[in-house]
C-alpha positions as YAML, in Angstrom:
chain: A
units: angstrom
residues:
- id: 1
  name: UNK
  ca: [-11.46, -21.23, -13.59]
- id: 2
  name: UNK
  ca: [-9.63, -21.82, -16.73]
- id: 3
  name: UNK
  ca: [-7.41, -19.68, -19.21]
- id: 4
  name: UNK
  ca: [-9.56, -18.02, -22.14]
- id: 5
  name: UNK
  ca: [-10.21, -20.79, -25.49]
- id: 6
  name: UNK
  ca: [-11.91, -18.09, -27.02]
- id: 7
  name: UNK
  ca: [-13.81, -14.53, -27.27]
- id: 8
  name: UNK
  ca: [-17.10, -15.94, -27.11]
- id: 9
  name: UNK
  ca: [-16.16, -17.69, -23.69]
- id: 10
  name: UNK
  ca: [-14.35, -14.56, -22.46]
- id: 11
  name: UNK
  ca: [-17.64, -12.64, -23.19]
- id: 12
  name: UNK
  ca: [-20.16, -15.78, -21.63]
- id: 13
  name: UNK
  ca: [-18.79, -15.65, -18.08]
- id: 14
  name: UNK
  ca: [-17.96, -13.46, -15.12]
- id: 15
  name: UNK
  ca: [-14.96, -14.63, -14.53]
- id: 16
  name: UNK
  ca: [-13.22, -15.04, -17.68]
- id: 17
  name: UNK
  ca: [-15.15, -11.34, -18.90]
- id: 18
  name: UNK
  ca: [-12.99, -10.26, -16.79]
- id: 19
  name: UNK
  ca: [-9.23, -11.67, -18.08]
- id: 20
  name: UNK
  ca: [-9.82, -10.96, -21.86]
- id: 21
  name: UNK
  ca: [-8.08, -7.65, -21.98]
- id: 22
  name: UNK
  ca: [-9.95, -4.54, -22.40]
- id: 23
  name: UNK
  ca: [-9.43, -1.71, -25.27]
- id: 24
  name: UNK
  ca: [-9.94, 1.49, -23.38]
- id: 25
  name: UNK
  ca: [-13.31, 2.90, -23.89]
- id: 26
  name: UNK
  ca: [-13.59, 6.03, -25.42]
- id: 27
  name: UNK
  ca: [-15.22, 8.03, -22.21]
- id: 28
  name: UNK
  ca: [-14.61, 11.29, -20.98]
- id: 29
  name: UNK
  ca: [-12.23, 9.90, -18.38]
- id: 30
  name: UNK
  ca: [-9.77, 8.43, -21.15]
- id: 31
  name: UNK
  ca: [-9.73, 11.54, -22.72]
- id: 32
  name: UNK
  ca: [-9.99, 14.18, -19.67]
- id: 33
  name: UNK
  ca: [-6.54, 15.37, -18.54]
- id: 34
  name: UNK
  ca: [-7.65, 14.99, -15.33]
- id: 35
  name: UNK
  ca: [-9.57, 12.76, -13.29]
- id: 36
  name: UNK
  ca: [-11.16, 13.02, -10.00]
- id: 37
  name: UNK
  ca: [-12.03, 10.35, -7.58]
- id: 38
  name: UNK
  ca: [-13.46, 9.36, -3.86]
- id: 39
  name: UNK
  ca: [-10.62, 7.07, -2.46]
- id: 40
  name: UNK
  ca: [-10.65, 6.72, 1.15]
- id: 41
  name: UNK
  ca: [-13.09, 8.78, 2.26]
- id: 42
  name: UNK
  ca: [-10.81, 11.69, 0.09]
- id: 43
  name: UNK
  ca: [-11.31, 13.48, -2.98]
- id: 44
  name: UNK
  ca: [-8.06, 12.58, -5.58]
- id: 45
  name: UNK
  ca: [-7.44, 13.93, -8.37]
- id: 46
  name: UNK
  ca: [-5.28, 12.13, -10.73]
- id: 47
  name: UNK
  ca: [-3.41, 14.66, -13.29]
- id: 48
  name: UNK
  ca: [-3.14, 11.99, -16.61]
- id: 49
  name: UNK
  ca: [-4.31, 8.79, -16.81]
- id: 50
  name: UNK
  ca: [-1.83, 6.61, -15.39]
- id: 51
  name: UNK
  ca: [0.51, 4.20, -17.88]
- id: 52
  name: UNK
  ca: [3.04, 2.28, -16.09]
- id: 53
  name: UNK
  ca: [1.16, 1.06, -13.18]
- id: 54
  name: UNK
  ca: [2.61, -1.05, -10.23]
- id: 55
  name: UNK
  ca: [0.82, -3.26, -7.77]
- id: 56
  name: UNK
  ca: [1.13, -4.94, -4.61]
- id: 57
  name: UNK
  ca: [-0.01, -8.48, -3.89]
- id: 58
  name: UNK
  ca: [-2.38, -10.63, -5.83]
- id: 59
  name: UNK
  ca: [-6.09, -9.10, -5.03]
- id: 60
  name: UNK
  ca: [-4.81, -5.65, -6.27]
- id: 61
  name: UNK
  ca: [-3.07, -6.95, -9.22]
- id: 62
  name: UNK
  ca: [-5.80, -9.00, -9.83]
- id: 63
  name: UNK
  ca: [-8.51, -6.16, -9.74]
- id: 64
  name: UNK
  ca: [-6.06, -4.64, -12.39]
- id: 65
  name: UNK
  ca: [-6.04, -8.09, -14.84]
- id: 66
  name: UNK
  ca: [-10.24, -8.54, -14.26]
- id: 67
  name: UNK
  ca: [-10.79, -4.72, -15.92]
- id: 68
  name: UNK
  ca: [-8.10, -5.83, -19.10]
- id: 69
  name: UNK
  ca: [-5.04, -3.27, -17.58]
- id: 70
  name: UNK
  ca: [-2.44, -5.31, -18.32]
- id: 71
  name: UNK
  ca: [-0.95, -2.93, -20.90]
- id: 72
  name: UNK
  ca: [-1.25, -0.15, -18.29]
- id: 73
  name: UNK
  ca: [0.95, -1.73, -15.66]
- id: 74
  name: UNK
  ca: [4.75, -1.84, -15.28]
- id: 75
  name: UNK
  ca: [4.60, -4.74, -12.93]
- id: 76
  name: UNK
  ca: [3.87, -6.03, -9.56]
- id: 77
  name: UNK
  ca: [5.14, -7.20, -6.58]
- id: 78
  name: UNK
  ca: [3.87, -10.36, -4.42]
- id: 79
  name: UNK
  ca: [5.06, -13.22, -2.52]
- id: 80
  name: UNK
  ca: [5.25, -16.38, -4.47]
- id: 81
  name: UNK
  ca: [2.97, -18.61, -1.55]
- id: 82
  name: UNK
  ca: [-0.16, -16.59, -2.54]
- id: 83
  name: UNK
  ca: [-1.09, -20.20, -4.08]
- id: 84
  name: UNK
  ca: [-1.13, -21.83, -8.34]
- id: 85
  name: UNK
  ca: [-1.85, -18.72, -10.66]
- id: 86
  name: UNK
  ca: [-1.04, -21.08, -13.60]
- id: 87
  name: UNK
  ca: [-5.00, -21.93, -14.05]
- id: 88
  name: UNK
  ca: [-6.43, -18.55, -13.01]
- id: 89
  name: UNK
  ca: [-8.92, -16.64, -15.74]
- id: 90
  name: UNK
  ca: [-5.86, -13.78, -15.59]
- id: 91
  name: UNK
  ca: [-3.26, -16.06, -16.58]
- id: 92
  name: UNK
  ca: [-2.37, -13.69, -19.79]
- id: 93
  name: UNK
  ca: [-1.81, -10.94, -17.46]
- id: 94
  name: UNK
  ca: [0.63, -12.77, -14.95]
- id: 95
  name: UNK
  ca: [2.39, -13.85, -18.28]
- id: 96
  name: UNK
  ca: [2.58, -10.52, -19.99]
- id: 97
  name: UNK
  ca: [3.42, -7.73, -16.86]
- id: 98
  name: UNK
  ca: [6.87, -8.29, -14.98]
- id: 99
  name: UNK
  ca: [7.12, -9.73, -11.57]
- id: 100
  name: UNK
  ca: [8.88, -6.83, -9.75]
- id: 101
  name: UNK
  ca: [9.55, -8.47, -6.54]
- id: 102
  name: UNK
  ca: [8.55, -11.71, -4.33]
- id: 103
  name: UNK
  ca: [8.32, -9.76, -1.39]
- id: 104
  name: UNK
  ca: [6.74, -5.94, -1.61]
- id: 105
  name: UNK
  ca: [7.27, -2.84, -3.48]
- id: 106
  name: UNK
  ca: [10.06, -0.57, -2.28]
- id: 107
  name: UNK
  ca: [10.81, 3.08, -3.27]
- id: 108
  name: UNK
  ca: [13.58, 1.17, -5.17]
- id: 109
  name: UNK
  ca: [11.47, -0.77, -7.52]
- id: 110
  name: UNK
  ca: [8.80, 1.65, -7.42]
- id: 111
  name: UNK
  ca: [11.61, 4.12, -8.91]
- id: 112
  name: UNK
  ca: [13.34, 1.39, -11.43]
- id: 113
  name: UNK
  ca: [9.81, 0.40, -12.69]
- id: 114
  name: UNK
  ca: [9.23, 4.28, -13.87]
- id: 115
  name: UNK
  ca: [5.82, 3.72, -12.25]
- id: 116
  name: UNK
  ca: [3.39, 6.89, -12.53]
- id: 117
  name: UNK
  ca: [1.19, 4.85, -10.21]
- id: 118
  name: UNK
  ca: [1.79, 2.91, -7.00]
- id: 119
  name: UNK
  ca: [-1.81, 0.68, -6.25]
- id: 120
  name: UNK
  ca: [-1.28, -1.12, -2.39]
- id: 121
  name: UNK
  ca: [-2.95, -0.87, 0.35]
- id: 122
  name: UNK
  ca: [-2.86, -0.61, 4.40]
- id: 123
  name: UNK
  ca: [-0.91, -4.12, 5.22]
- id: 124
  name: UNK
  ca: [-0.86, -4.55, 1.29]
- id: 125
  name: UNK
  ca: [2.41, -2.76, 0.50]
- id: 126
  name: UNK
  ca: [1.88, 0.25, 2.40]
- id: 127
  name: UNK
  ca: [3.07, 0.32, 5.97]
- id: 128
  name: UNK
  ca: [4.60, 2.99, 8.07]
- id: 129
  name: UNK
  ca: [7.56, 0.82, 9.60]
- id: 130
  name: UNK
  ca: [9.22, 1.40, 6.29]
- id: 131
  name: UNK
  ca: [8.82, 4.32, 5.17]
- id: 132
  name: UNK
  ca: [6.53, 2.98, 1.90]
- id: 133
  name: UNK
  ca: [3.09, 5.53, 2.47]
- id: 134
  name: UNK
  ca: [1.20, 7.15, -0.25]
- id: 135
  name: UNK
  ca: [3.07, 10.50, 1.55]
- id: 136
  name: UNK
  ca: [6.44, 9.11, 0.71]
- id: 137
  name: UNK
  ca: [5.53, 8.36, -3.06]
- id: 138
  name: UNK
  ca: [4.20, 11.51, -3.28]
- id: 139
  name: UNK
  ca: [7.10, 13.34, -2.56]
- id: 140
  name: UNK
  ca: [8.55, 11.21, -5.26]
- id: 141
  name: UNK
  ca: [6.42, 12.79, -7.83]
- id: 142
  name: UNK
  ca: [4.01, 9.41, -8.04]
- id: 143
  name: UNK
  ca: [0.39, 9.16, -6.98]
- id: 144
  name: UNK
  ca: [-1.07, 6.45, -4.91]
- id: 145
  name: UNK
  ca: [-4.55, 4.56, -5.01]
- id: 146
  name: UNK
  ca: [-5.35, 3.11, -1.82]
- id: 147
  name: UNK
  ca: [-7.47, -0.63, -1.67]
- id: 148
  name: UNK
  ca: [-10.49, 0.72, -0.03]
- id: 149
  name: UNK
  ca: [-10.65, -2.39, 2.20]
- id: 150
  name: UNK
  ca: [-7.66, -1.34, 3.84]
- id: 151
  name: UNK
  ca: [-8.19, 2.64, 4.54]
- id: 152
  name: UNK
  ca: [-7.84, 3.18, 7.46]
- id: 153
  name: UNK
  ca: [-11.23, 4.41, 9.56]
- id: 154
  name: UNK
  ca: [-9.74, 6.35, 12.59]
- id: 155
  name: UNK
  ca: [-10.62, 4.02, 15.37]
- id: 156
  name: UNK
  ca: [-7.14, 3.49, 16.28]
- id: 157
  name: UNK
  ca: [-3.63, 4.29, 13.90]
- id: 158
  name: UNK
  ca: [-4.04, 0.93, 12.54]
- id: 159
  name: UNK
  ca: [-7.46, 0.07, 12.01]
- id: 160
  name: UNK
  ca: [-8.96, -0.14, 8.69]
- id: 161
  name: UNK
  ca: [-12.31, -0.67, 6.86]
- id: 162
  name: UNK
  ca: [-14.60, 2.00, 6.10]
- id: 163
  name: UNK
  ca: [-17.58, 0.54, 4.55]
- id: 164
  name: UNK
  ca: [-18.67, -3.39, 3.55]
- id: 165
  name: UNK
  ca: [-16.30, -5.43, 2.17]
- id: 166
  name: UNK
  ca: [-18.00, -6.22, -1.30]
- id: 167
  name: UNK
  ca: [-19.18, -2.27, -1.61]
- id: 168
  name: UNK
  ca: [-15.06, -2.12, -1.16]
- id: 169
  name: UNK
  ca: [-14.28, -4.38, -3.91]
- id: 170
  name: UNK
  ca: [-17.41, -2.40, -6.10]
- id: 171
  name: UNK
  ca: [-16.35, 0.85, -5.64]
- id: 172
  name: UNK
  ca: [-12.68, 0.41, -6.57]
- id: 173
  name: UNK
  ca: [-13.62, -1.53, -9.65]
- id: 174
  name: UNK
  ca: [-15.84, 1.68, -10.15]
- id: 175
  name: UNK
  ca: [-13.19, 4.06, -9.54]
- id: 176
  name: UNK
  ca: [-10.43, 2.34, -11.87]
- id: 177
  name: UNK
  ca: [-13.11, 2.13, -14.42]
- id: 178
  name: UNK
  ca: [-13.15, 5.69, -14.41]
- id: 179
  name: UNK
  ca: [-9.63, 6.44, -14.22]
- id: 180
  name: UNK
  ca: [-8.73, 4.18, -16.80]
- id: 181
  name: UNK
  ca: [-11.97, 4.91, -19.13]
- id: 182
  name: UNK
  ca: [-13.06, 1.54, -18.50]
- id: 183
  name: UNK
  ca: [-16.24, 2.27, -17.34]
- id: 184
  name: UNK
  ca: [-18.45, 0.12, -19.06]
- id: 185
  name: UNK
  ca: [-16.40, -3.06, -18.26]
- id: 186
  name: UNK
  ca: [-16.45, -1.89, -14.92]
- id: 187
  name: UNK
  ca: [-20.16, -2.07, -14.87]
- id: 188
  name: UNK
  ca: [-20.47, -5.12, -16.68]
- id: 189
  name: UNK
  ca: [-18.20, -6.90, -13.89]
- id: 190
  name: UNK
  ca: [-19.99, -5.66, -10.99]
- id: 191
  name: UNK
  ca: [-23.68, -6.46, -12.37]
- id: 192
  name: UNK
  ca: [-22.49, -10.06, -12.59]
- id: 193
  name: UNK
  ca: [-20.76, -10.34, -9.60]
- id: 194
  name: UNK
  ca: [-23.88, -9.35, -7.70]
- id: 195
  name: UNK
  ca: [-25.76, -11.78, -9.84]
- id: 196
  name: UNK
  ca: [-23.67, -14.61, -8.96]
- id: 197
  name: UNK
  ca: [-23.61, -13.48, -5.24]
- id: 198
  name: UNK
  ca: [-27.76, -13.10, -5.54]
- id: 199
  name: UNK
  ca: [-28.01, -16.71, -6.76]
- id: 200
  name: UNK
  ca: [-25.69, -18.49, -3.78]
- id: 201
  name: UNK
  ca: [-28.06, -16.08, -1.65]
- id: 202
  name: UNK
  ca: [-31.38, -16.90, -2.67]
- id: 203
  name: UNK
  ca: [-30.24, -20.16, -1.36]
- id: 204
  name: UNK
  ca: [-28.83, -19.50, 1.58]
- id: 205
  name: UNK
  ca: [-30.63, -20.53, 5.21]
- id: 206
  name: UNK
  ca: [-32.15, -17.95, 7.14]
- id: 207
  name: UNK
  ca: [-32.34, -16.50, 10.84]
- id: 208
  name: UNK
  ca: [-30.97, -19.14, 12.97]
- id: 209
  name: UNK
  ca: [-30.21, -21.40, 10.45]
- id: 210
  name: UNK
  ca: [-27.31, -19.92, 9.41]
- id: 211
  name: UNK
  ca: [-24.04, -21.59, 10.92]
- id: 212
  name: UNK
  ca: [-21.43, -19.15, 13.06]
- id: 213
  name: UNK
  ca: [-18.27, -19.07, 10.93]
- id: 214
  name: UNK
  ca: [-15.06, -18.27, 12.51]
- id: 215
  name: UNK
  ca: [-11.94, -17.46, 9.97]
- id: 216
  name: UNK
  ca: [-8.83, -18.80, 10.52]
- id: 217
  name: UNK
  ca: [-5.53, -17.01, 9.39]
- id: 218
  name: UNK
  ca: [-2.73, -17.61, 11.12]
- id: 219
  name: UNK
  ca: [-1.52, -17.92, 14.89]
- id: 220
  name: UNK
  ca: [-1.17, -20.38, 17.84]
- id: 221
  name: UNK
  ca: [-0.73, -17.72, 21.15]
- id: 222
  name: UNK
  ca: [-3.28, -15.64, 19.13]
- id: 223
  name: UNK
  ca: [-5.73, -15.79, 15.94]
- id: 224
  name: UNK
  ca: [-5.22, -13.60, 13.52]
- id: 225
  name: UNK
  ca: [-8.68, -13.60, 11.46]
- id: 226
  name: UNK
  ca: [-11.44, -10.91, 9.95]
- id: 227
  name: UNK
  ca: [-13.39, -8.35, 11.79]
- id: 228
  name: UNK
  ca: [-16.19, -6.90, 9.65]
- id: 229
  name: UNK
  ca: [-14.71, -4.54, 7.52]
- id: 230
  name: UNK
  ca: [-12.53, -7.35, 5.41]
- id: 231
  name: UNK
  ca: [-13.44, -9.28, 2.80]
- id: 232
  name: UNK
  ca: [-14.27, -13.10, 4.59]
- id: 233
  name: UNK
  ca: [-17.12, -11.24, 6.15]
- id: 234
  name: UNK
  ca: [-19.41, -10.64, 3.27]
- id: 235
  name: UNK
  ca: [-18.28, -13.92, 1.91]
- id: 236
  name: UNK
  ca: [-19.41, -16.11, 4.78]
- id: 237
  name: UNK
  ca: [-22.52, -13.56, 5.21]
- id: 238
  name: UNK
  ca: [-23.67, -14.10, 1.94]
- id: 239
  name: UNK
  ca: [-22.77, -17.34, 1.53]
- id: 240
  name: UNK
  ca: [-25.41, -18.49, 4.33]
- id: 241
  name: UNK
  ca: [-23.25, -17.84, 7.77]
- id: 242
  name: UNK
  ca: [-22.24, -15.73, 10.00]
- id: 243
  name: UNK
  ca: [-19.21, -14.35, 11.04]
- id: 244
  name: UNK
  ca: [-18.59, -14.65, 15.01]
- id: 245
  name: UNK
  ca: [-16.55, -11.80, 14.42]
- id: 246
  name: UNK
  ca: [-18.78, -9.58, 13.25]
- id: 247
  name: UNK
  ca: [-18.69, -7.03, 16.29]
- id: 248
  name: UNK
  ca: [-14.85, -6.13, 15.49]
- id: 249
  name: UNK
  ca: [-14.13, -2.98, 13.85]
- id: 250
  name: UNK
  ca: [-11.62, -3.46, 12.09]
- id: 251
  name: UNK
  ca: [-10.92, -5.54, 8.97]
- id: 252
  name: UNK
  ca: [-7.56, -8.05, 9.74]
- id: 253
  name: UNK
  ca: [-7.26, -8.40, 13.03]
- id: 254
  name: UNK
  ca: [-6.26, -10.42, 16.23]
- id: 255
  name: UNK
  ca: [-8.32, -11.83, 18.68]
- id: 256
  name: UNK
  ca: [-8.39, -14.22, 21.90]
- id: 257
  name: UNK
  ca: [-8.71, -17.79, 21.92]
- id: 258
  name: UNK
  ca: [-11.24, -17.28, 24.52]
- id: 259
  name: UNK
  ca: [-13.18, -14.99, 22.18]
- id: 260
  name: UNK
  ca: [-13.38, -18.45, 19.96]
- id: 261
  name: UNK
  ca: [-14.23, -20.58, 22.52]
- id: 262
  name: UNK
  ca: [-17.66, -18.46, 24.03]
- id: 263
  name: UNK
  ca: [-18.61, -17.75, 20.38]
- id: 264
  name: UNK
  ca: [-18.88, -21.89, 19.45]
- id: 265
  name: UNK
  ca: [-18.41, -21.59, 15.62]
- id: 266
  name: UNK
  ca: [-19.70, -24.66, 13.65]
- id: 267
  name: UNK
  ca: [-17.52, -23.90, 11.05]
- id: 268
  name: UNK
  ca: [-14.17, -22.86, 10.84]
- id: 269
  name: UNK
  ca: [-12.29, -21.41, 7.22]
- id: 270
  name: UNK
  ca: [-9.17, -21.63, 7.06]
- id: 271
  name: UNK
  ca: [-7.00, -18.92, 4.56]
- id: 272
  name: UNK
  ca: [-4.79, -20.85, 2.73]
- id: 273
  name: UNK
  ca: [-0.95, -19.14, 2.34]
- id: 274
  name: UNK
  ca: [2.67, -18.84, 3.54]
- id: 275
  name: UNK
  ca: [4.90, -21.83, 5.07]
- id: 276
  name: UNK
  ca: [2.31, -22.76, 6.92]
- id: 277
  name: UNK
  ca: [0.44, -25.13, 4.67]
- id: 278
  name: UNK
  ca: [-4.07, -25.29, 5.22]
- id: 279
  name: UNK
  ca: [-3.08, -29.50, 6.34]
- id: 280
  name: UNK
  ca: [-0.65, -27.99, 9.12]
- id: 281
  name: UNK
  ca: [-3.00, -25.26, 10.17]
- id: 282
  name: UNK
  ca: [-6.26, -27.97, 10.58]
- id: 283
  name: UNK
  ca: [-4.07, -30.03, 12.35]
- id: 284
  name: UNK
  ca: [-3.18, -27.39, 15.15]
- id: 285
  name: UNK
  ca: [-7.35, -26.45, 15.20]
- id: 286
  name: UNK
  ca: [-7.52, -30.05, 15.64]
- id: 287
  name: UNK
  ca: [-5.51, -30.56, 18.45]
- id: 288
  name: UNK
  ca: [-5.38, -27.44, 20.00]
- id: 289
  name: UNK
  ca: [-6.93, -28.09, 23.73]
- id: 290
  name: UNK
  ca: [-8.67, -25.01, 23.85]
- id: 291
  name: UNK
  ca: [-10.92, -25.91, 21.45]
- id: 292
  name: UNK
  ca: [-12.02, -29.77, 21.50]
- id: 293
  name: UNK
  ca: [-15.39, -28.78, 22.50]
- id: 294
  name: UNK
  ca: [-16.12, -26.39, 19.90]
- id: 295
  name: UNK
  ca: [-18.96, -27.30, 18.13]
- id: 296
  name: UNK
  ca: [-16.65, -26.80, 14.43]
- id: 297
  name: UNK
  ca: [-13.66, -29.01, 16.10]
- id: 298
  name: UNK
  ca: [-15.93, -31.64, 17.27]
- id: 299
  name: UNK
  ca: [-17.65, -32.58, 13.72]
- id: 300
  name: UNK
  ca: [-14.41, -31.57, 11.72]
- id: 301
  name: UNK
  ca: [-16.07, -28.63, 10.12]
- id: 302
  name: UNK
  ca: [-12.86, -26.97, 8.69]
- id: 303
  name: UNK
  ca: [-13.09, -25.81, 5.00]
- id: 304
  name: UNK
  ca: [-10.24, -23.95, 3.21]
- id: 305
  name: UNK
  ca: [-10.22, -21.04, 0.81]
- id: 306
  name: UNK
  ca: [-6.77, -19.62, -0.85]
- id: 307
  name: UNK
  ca: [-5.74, -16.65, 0.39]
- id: 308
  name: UNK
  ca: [-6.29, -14.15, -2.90]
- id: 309
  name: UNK
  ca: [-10.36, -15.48, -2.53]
- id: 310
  name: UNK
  ca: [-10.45, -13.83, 1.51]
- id: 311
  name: UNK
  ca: [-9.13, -10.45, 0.48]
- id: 312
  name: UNK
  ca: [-10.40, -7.98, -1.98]
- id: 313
  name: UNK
  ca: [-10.49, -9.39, -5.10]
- id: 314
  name: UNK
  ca: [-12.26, -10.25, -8.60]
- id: 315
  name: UNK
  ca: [-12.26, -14.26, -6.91]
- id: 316
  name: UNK
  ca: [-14.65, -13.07, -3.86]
- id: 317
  name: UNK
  ca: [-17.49, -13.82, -5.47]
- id: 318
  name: UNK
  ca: [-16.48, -17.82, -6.29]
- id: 319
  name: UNK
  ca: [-15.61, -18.07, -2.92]
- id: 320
  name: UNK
  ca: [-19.12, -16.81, -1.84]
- id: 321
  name: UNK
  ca: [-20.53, -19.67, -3.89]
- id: 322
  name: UNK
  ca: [-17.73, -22.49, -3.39]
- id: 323
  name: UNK
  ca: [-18.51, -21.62, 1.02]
- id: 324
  name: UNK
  ca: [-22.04, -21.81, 0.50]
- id: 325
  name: UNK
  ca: [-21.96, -25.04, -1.36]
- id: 326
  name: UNK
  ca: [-20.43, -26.17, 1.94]
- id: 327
  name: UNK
  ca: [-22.55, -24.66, 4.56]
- id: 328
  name: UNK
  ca: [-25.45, -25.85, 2.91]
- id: 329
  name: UNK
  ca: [-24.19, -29.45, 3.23]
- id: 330
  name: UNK
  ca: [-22.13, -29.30, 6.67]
- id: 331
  name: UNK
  ca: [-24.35, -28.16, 8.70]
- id: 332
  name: UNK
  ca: [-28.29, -29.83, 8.96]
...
């Protein structure tokens, strides 16, 4: 991925379509007063189209950049280990809308920002411990969109995930497209996205071909990784595996060492963030007792995508294709 040289690259591929900066279509939407949208399973209506956006970590704010928002946002928050943004197709956008905070949004910067639109998610900004719900902002006089991979499904307070992961990322490209008057872009973004993901596909090994992928987040006493409501499951899915994990509802999520261990992955991705650098984290899978005999641990199958391509995000669908160069080689 590399910064725009020029419109007639920004309109050639996917990717960079999707950084050039979009003039707002003239669509009902733009125009209406009001808009109305499915977000969560709930109908919203929005009462103006929103101009001084804020967003929460960097697959949000990148959803935001890919659909040309830029000049619709009053800035966003996100830790500063989410990995090099200097050579990302968005690049304009990180330069042109302000970094609010390194950590995550507050009422307080929410509130300085003037923000007539808080976009976070379930474990993406919004958490209960705190205070920081769409309730709270509401209160506050400022709507909320919620990342549909992180709404929340019912199965227990926390769990989240209410549909596939890339239908997630499709239908809240769809839904800003409206709400912007974008729709068009919107469109255009999602037909090649599902074109690149139907080319890694079509090459992709079938039936019991495919390798068992296990995703590796964080933890030592316990794995944090993805059940099948988050993003890394579609991505190994259609990038030729398949996730060991699949049977967990729930999108983020921990599990058991043991759970590992009787599923025998043959190739284990690591997410790529925080202090705790991808070298440090194949080390510990490397050493780690519990799992010399895993069939991924035993050949050195370990292969590491940044954290922004394993949640929702306009990068999902290079990471389909980057994973399914490797699966197609690893494993024979």
């Amino acid at each position: 991925m590399r910064k725009f040289l020029a419109a007639a690259l920004c309109l050639a591929a996917t990717v960079t379509t999707a950084g050039c900066g979009a003039s707002v279509e003239s669509s009902g939407a733009a125009q209406s007063s009001s808009v109305g949208l499915t977000n969560c399973g709930r109908k919203v209506t929005y009462d103006k189209v929103p101009k001084r956006v804020v967003t929460n970590d960097v697959g949000i704010t990148e959803l935001m950049f890919a659909l040309g928002l830029e000049d619709r946002m009053a800035g966003f928050a996100m830790p500063d280990d989410k990995g090099d943004l200097s050579g990302v197709p968005w690049k304009d956008g990180y330069d042109k809308v302000k970094w609010l905070s390194k950590d995550q949004l507050t009422k307080e910067n929410v509130l300085d920002a003037r923000a007539d639109l808080v976009f976070a998610g379930w474990n993406y900004g919004f958490r209960d411990d705190s205070g920081f719900t769409p309730e709270a902002l509401k209160k506050l006089g400022i709507p909320s969109y919620i990342l549909t991979e992180s709404c929340r499904n019912g199965r227990t307070k926390t769990s989240r995930g209410l549909m596939p992961p890339l239908d997630a990322l499709y239908a809240d490209l769809t839904n800003l497209g409206k709400l912007f008057g974008v729709e068009k872009r919107a469109a255009t973004l999602i037909a090649d996205f599902k074109k690149q993901i139907a080319d890694v596909r079509a090459k992709a090994p079938e039936g019991a071909e495919r390798p068992k992928v296990f995703l590796y987040d964080s933890g030592q006493d316990q794995p944090f990784t993805s059940g099948r409501y988050a993003a890394p499951e579609q991505i190994i899915s259609e990038a030729g595996g398949v996730n060991v994990m699949h049977d967990v509802a729930d999108s983020w999520t921990t599990t058991g060492w043991e759970s590992v261990v009787e599923r025998d992955p043959d190739v284990i991705v690591i997410c790529d963030y925080g202090d705790v650098s991808a070298e440090q984290k194949k080390k510990f899978l490397l050493s780690y007792a519990p799992l010399r005999n895993v069939s991924a641990v035993k050949h050195r199958r370990i292969f590491v995508l940044d954290y922004v391509d394993l949640v929702e995000s306009p990068r999902n669908p290079a990471a389909i294709a980057r994973l399914g160069a490797y699966l197609r080689t690893a494993v024979e």
